[in-house]
Short mmCIF file of C-alpha atoms and ligand atoms in Angstrom, two decimals:
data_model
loop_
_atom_site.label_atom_id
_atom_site.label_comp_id
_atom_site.label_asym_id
_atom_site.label_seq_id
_atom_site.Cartn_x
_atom_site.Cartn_y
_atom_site.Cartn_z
CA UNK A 1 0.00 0.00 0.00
CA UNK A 2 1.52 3.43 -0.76
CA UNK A 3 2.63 5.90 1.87
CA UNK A 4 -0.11 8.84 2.60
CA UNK A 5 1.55 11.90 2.90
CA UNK A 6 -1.20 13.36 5.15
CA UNK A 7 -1.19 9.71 7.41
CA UNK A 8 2.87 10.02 7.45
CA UNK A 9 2.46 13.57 8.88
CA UNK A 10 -0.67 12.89 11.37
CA UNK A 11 1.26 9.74 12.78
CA UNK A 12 4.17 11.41 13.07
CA UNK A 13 2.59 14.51 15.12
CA UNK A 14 0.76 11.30 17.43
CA UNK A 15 4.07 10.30 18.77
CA UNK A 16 5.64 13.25 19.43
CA UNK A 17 2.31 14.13 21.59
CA UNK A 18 2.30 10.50 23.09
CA UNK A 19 5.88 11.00 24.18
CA UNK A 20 5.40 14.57 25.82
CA UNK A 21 1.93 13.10 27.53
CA UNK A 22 4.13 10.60 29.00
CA UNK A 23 6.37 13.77 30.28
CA UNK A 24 9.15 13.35 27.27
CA UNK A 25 10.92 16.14 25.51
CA UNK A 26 10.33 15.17 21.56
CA UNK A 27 11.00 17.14 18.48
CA UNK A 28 10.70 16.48 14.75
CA UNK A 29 14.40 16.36 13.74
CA UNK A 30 16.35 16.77 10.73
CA UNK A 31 15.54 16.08 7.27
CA UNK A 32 11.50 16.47 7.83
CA UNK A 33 11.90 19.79 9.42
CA UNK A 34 14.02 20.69 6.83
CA UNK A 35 11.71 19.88 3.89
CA UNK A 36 8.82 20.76 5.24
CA UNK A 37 10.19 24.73 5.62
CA UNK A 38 11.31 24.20 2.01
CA UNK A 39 7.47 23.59 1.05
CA UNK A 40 8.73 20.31 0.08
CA UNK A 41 7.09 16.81 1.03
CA UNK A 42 9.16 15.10 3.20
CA UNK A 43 9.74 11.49 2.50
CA UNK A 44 9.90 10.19 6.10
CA UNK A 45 9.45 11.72 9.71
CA UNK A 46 11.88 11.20 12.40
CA UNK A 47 11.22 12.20 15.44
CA UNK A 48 13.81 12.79 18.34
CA UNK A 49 13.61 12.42 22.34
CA UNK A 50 14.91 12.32 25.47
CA UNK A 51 13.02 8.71 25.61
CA UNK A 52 15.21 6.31 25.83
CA UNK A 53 15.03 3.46 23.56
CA UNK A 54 13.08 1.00 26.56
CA UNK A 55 11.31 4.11 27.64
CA UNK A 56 10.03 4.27 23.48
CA UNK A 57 9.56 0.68 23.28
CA UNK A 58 7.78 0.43 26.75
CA UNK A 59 5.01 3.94 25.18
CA UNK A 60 4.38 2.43 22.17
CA UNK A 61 4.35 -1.23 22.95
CA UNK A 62 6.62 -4.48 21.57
CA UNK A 63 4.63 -5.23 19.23
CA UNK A 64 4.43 -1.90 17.44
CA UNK A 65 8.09 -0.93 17.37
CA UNK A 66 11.48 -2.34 16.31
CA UNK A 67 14.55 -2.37 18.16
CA UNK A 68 17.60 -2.79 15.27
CA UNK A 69 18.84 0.78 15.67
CA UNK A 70 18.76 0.72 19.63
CA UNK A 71 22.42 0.61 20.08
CA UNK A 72 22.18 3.89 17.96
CA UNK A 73 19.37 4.80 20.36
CA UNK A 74 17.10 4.50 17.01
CA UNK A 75 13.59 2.38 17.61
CA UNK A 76 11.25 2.23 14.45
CA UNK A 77 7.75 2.71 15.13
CA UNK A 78 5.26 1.20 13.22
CA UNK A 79 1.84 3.32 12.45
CA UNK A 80 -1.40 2.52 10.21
CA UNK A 81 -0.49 1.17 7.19
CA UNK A 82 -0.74 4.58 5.03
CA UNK A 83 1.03 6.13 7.73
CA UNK A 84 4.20 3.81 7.29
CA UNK A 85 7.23 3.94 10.05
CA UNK A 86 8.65 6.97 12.06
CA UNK A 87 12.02 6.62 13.76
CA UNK A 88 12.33 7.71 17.25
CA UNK A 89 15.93 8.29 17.69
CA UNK A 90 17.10 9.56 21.65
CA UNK A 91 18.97 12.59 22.03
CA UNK A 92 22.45 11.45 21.73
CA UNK A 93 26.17 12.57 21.79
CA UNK A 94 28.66 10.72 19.74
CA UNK A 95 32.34 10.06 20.90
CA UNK A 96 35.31 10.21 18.60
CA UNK A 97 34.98 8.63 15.17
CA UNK A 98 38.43 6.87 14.78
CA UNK A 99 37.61 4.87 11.49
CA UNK A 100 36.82 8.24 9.71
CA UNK A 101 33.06 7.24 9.05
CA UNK A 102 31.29 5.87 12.35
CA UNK A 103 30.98 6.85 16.19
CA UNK A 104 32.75 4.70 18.86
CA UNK A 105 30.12 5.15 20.56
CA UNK A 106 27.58 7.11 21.47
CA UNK A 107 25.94 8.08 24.75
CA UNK A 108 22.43 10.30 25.36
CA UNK A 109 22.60 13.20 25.73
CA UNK A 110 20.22 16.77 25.38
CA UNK A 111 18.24 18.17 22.27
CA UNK A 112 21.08 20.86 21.82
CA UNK A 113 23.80 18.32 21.83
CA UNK A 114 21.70 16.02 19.49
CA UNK A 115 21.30 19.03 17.13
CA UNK A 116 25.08 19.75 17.15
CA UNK A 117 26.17 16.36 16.29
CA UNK A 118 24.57 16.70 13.17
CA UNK A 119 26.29 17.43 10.09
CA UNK A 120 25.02 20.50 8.58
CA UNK A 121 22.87 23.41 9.72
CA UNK A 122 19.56 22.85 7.79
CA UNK A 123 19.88 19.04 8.95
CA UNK A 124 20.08 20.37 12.45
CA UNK A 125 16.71 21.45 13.19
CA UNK A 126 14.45 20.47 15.33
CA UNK A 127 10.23 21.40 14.80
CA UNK A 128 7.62 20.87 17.47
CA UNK A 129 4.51 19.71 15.56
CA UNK A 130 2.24 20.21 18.78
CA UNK A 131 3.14 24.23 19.03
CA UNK A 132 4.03 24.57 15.08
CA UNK A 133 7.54 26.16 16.89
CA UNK A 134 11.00 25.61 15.21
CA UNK A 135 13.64 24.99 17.74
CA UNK A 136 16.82 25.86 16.27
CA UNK A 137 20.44 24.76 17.53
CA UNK A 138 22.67 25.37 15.10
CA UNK A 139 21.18 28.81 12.89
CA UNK A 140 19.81 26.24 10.27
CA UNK A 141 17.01 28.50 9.65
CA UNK A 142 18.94 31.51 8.38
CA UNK A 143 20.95 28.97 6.34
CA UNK A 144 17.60 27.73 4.72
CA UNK A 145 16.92 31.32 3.75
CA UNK A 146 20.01 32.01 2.30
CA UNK A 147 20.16 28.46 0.42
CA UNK A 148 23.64 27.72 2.01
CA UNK A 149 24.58 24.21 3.02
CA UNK A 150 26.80 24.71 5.96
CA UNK A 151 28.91 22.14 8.41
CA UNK A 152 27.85 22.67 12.04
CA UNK A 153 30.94 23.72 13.45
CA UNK A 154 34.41 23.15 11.75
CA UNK A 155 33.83 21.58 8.63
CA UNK A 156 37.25 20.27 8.34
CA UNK A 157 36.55 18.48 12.09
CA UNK A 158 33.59 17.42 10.94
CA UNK A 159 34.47 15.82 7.83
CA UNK A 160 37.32 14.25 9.40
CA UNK A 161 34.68 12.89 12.02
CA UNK A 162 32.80 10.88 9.04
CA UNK A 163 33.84 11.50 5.44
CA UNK A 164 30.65 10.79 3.77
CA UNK A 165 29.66 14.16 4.96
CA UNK A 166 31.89 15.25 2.05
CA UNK A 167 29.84 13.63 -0.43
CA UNK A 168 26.76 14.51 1.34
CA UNK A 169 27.37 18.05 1.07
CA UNK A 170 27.51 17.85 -2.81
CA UNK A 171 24.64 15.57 -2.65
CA UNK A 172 22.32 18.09 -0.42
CA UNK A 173 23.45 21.17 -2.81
CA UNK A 174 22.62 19.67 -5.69
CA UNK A 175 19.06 18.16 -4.68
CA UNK A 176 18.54 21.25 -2.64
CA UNK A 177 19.99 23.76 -5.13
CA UNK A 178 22.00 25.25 -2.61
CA UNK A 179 25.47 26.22 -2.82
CA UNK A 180 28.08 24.92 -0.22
CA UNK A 181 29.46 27.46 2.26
CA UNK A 182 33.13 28.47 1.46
CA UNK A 183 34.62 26.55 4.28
CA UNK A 184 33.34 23.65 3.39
CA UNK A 185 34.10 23.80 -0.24
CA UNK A 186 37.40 24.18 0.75
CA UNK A 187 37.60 21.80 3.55
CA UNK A 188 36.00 19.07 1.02
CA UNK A 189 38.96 20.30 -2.00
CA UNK A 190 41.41 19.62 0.87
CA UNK A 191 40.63 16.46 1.79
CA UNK A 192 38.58 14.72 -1.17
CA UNK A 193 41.16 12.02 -1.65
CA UNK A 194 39.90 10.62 1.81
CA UNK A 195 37.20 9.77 0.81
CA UNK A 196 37.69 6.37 -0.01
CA UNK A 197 37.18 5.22 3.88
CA UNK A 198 33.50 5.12 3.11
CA UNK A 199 32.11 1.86 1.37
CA UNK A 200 31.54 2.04 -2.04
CA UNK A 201 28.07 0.77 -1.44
CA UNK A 202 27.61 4.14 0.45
CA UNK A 203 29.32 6.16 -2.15
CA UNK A 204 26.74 4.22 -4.91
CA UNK A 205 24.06 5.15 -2.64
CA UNK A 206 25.03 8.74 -2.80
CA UNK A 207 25.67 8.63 -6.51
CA UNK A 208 22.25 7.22 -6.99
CA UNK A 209 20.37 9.47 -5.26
CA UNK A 210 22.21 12.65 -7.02
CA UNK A 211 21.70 11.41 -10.30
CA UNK A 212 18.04 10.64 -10.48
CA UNK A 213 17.60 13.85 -8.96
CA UNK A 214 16.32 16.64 -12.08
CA UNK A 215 18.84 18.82 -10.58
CA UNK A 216 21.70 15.96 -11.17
CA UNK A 217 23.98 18.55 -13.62
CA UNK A 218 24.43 20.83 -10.57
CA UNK A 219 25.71 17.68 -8.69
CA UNK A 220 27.97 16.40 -11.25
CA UNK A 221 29.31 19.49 -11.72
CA UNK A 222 30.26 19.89 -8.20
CA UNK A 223 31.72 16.73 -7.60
CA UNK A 224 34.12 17.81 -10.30
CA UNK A 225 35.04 21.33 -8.75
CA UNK A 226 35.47 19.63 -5.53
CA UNK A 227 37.83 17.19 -6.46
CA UNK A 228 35.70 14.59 -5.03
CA UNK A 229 34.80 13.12 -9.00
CA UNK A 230 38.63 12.63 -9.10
CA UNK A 231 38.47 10.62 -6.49
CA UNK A 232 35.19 8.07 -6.93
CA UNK A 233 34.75 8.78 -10.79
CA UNK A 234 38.32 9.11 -12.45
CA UNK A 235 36.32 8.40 -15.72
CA UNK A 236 34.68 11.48 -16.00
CA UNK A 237 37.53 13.90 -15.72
CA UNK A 238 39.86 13.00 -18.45
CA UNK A 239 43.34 15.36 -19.04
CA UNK A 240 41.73 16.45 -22.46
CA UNK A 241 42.11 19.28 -24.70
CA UNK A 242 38.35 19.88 -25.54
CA UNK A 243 37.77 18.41 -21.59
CA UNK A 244 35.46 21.81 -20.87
CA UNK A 245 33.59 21.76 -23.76
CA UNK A 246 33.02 18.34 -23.78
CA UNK A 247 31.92 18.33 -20.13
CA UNK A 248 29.79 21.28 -21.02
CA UNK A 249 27.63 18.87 -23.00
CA UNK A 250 27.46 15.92 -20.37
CA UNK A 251 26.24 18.50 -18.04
CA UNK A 252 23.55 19.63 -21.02
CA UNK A 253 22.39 16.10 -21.73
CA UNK A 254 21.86 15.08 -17.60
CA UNK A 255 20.11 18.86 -17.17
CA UNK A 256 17.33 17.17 -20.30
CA UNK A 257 16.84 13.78 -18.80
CA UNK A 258 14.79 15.51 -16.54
CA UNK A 259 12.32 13.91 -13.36
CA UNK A 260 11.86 10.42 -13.34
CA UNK A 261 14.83 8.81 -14.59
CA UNK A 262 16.44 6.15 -13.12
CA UNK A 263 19.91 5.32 -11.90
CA UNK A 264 21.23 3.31 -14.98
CA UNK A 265 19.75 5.64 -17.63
CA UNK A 266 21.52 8.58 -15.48
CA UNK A 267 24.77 6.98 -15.41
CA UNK A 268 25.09 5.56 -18.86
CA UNK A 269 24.47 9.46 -20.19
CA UNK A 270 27.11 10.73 -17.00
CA UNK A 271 29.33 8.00 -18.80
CA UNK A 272 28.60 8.29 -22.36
CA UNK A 273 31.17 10.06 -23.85
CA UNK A 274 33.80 8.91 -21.43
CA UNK A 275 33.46 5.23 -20.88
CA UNK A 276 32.84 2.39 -23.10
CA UNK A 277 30.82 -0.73 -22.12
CA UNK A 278 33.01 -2.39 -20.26
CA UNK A 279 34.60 0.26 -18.70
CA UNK A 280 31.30 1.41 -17.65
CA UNK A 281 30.50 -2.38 -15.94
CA UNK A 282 33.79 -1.79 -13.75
CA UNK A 283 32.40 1.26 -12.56
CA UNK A 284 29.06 -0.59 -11.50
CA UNK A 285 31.56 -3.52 -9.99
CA UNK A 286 32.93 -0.64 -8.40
CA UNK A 287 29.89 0.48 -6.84
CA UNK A 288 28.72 -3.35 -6.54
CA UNK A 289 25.58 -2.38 -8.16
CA UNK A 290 23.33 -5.38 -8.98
CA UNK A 291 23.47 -7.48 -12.13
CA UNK A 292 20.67 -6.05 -13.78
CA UNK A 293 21.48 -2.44 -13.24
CA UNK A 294 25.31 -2.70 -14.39
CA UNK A 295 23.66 -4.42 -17.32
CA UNK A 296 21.43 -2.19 -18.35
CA UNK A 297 24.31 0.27 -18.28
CA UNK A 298 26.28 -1.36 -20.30
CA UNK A 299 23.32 -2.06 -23.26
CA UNK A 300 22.65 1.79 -22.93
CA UNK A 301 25.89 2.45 -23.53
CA UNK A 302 26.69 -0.93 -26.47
CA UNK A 303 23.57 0.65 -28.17
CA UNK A 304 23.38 4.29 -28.19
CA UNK A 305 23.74 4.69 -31.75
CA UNK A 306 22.61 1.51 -32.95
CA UNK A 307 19.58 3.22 -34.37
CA UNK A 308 20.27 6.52 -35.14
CA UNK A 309 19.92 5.41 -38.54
CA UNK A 310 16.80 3.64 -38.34
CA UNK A 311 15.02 5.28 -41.29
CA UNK A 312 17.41 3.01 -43.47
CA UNK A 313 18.21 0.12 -41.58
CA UNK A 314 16.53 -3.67 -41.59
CA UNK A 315 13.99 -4.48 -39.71
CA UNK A 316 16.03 -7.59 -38.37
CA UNK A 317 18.53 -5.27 -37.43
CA UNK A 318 15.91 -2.59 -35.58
CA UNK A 319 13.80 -5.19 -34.21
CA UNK A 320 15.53 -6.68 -31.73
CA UNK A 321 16.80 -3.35 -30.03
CA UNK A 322 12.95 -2.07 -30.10
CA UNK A 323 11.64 -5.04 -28.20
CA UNK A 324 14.36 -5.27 -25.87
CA UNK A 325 13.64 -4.24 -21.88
CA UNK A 326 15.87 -1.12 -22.18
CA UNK A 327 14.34 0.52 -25.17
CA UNK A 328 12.50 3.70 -23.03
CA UNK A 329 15.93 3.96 -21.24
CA UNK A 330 17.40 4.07 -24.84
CA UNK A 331 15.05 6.74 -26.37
CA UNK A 332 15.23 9.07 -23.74
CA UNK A 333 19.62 8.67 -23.85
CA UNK A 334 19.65 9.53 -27.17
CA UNK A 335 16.99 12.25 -27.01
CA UNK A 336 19.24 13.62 -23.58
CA UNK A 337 22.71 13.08 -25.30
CA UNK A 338 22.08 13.56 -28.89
CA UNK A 339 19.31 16.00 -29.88
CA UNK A 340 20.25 15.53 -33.54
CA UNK A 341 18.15 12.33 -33.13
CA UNK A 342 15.19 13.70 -32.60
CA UNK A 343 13.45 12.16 -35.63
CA UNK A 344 15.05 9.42 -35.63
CA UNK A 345 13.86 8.36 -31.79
CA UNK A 346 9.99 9.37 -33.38
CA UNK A 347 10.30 7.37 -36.14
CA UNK A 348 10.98 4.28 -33.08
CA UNK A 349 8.36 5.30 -31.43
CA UNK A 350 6.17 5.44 -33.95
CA UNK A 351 7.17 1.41 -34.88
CA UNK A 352 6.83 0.75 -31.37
CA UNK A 353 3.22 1.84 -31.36
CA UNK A 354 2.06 -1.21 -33.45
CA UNK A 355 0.53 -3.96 -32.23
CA UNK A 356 2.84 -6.90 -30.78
CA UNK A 357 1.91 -9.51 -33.69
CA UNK A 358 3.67 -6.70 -36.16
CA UNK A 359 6.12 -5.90 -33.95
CA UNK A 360 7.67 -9.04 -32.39
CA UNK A 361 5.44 -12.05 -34.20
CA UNK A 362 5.99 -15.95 -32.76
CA UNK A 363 9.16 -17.72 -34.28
CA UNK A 364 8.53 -19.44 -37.11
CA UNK A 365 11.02 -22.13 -35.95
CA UNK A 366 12.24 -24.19 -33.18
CA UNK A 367 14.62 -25.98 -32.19
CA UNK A 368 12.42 -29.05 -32.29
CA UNK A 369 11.67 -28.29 -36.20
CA UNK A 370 15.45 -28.57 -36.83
CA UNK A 371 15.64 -32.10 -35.23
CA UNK A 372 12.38 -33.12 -37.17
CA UNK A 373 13.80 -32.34 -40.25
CA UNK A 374 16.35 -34.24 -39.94
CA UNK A 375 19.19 -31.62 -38.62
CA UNK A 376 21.04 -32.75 -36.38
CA UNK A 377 21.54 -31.44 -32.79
CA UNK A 378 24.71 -28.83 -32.29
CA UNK A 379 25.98 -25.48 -32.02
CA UNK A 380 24.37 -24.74 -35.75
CA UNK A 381 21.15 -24.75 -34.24
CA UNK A 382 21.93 -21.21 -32.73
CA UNK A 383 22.88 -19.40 -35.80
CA UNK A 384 20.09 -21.01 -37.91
CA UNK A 385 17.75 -19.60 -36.06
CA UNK A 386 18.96 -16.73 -35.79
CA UNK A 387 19.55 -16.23 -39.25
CA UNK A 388 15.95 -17.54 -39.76
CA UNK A 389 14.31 -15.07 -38.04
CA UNK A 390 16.21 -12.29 -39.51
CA UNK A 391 14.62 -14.09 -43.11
CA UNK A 392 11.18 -13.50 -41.46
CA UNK A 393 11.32 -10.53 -39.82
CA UNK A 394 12.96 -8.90 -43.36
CA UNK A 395 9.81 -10.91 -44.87
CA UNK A 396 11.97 -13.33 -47.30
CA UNK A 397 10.09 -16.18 -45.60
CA UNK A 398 6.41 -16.63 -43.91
CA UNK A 399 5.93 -19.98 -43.11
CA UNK A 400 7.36 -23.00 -41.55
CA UNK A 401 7.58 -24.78 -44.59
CA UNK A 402 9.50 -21.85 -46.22
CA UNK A 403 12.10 -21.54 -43.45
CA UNK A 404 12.79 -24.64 -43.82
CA UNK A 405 13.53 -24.72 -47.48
CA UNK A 406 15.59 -22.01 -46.81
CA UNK A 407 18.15 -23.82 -44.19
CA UNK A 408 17.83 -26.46 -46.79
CA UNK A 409 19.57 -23.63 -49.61
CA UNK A 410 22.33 -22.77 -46.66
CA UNK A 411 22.85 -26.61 -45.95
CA UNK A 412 23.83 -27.30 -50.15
CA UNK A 413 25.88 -24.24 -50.16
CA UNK A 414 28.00 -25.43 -47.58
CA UNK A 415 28.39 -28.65 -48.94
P1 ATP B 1 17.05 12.65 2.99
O1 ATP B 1 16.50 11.48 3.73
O2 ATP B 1 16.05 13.47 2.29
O3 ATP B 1 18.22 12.32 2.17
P2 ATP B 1 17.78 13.52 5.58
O4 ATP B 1 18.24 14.84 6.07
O5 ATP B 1 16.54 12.94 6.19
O6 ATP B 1 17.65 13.67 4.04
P3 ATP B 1 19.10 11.13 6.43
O7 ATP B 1 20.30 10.49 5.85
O8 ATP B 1 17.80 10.42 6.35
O9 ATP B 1 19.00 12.55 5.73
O10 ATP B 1 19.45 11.48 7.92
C1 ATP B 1 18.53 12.07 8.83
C2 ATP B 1 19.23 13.12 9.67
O11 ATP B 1 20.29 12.51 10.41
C3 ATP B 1 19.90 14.22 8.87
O12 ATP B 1 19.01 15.26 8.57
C4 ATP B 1 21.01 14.64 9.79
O13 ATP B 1 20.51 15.49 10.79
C5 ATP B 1 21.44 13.36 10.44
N1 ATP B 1 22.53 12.66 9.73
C6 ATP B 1 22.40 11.69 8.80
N2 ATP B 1 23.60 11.25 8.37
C7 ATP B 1 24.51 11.96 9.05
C8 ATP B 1 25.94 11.97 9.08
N3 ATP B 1 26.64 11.16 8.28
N4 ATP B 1 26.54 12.81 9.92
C9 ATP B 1 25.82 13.62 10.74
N5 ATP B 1 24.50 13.66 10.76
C10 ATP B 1 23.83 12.85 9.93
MG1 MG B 2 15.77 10.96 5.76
#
């Protein structure tokens, strides 16, 4: 069942009341309180206390909460189904990060502590849903105004603390199209190459959710002035003469994707121009995105001009690219990265507007026809068919009995 906006939001104000009933401090924190002063929907509530994670679980009952963040002090609890989950974190102070990306530990702590362990100033604030009052820390409102992402604190201490933060920063500007404070910008050009303590599942993550962003030219771009490209996507800044001009274009061809675009189709036009197919797959590998995502990358990328010529080409050689899985994903990259092929991309949508008995019509063959007439069994089999349905798909041959003939023409050449 899909997630009710209005549900999220009235579930969300519930606990916070339930927890100050039961004589709790509770706040909405972070990303929520953030978005919703934007005017933007937020995506998920999380609310934070000076609960504790028993005192949460012991409010909103067993049954109604999980516990796998509650070393974190984090408890999930579980509303009405359109109201989906809300995570009640406590108020918490972390110690020293020595791996450069987690907390040793942490301990609880106040609401102004919890604010300041956050990492930047419009992530920092906190929004009481019972008095409509912002409760702000860190200045994260004045930040919001002036559309500046800012560390809290000393951004080099802070990136240091957890170096995802880095790529978070360029991650939040872009979505939020807001630019990075000057501190930070420099603190992240300083120390980009450090990056590479956090796991490139994270990093993926963080690619991901730049790139199918509309806004994902602003993001790439910035990765590239901070250095932090360089670092997790070498590809994509090559020591080229016509580098700016050519980058100028990638930038132009994300900026038309526009909404609704997934991660492959984003990253196959990011990688276009820099990366061939199998290059491409060993930045998926890199990224240890699944099978089926790296491969759709790499067919973007093995086709993209497979049929910019369509107007002239066989059907047997148009065909199978129009029925395959990534053929939207393949329109919409050439449309993005080559506007030249405008009419060519109509002229494929057009074919694929036919019915399915024009456009992909049963075999005439099988495997099982070859061995009943007489054909024996081997690696032939492949490349007859094949070559068979090219025959009927260019029309040379309509039936059973004239597909046959025809393997018998190829078998008495080959004699
Ligand atoms: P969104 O979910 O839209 O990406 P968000 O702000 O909710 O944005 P989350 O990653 O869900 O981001 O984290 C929730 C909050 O937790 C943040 O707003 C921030 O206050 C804090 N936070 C998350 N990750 C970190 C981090 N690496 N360092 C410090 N604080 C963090
Ligand atoms: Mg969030």
């Amino acid at each position: 069942m899909p997630l009710v906006p209005e549900e999220q939001r009235r579930f969300a104000a519930d606990i916070v009341r339930r927890l100050r009933v039961a004589g709790f401090e509770a706040y909405w924190a972070g990303g929520c309180v953030r978005d919703q002063l934007l005017g933007r929907q937020p995506k998920d509530y999380d609310v934070a206390t000076n609960a504790t994670p028993e005192q949460i679980r012991g409010l909103f009952g067993h049954r109604r909460t999980l516990a796998i963040g509650a070393a974190f002090g984090v408890i999930s609890v579980r509303g009405p189904k359109p109201a989906g989950m809300v995570e009640v974190t406590t108020f918490r102070r972390d110690a020293a990060y020595s791996d450069g990306r987690h907390p040793d530990s942490v301990s609880f702590s106040t609401a102004a502590e919890d604010a300041s362990r956050r990492d930047f100033t419009v992530n920092g604030l906190f929004y009481d849903p019972v008095e409509n009052r912002v409760i702000d820390f860190v200045g994260g409102q004045a930040d919001l105004a002036a559309k500046v992402l800012r560390a809290i604190g000393n951004a080099r201490d802070r990136f240091a603390e957890d170096k995802l933060r880095m790529l978070r920063a360029v991650r939040f500007a872009a979505t939020l199209d807001f630019a990075i404070d000057a501190d930070a910008r420099q603190a992240i050009a300083d120390m980009a190459h450090e990056i590479h303590v956090v796991s490139p599942e994270r990093i993926a993550v963080e690619m991901q959710r730049m790139l199918t962003d509309a806004n994902r030219a602003v993001g790439v771009r910035l990765l590239v002035e901070t250095s932090l490209a360089a670092e997790i996507l070498p590809e994509i800044v090559p020591p080229e003469q016509h580098a700016t001009a050519l980058f100028g274009r990638v930038l132009d061809a994300l900026a038309r994707l526009g909404e609704q675009c997934g991660f492959p189709l984003s990253l196959a036009a990011l990688l276009s121009p820099y990366a061939n197919p199998e290059q491409a797959a060993a930045v998926c590998q890199r990224w240890r995105l699944s099978n089926q995502q790296r491969d759709r990358v790499c067919w973007l990328l093995e086709h993209r001009t497979a049929l910019e010529n369509v107007p002239d080409m066989r059907w047997s050689q148009v065909q199978p690219v129009l029925v395959a899985d990534g053929i939207d994903d393949l329109l919409r990259l050439m449309e993005a990265t080559s506007p030249a092929t405008a009419g060519a991309v109509a002229h494929c949508r057009r074919l694929l507007n036919q019915p399915t008995e024009t456009l992909d019509p049963p075999p005439l063959l099988t495997g099982d026809d070859l061995l009943a007439h007489g054909i024996p069994a081997g690696p032939a089999y492949k490349s007859f068919l094949q070559r068979v349905r090219e025959a009927q798909l260019d029309g040379q041959v309509a039936t059973k009995q004239e597909s046959l003939a025809l393997i018998d023409t190829w078998l008495s050449e080959t004699k």
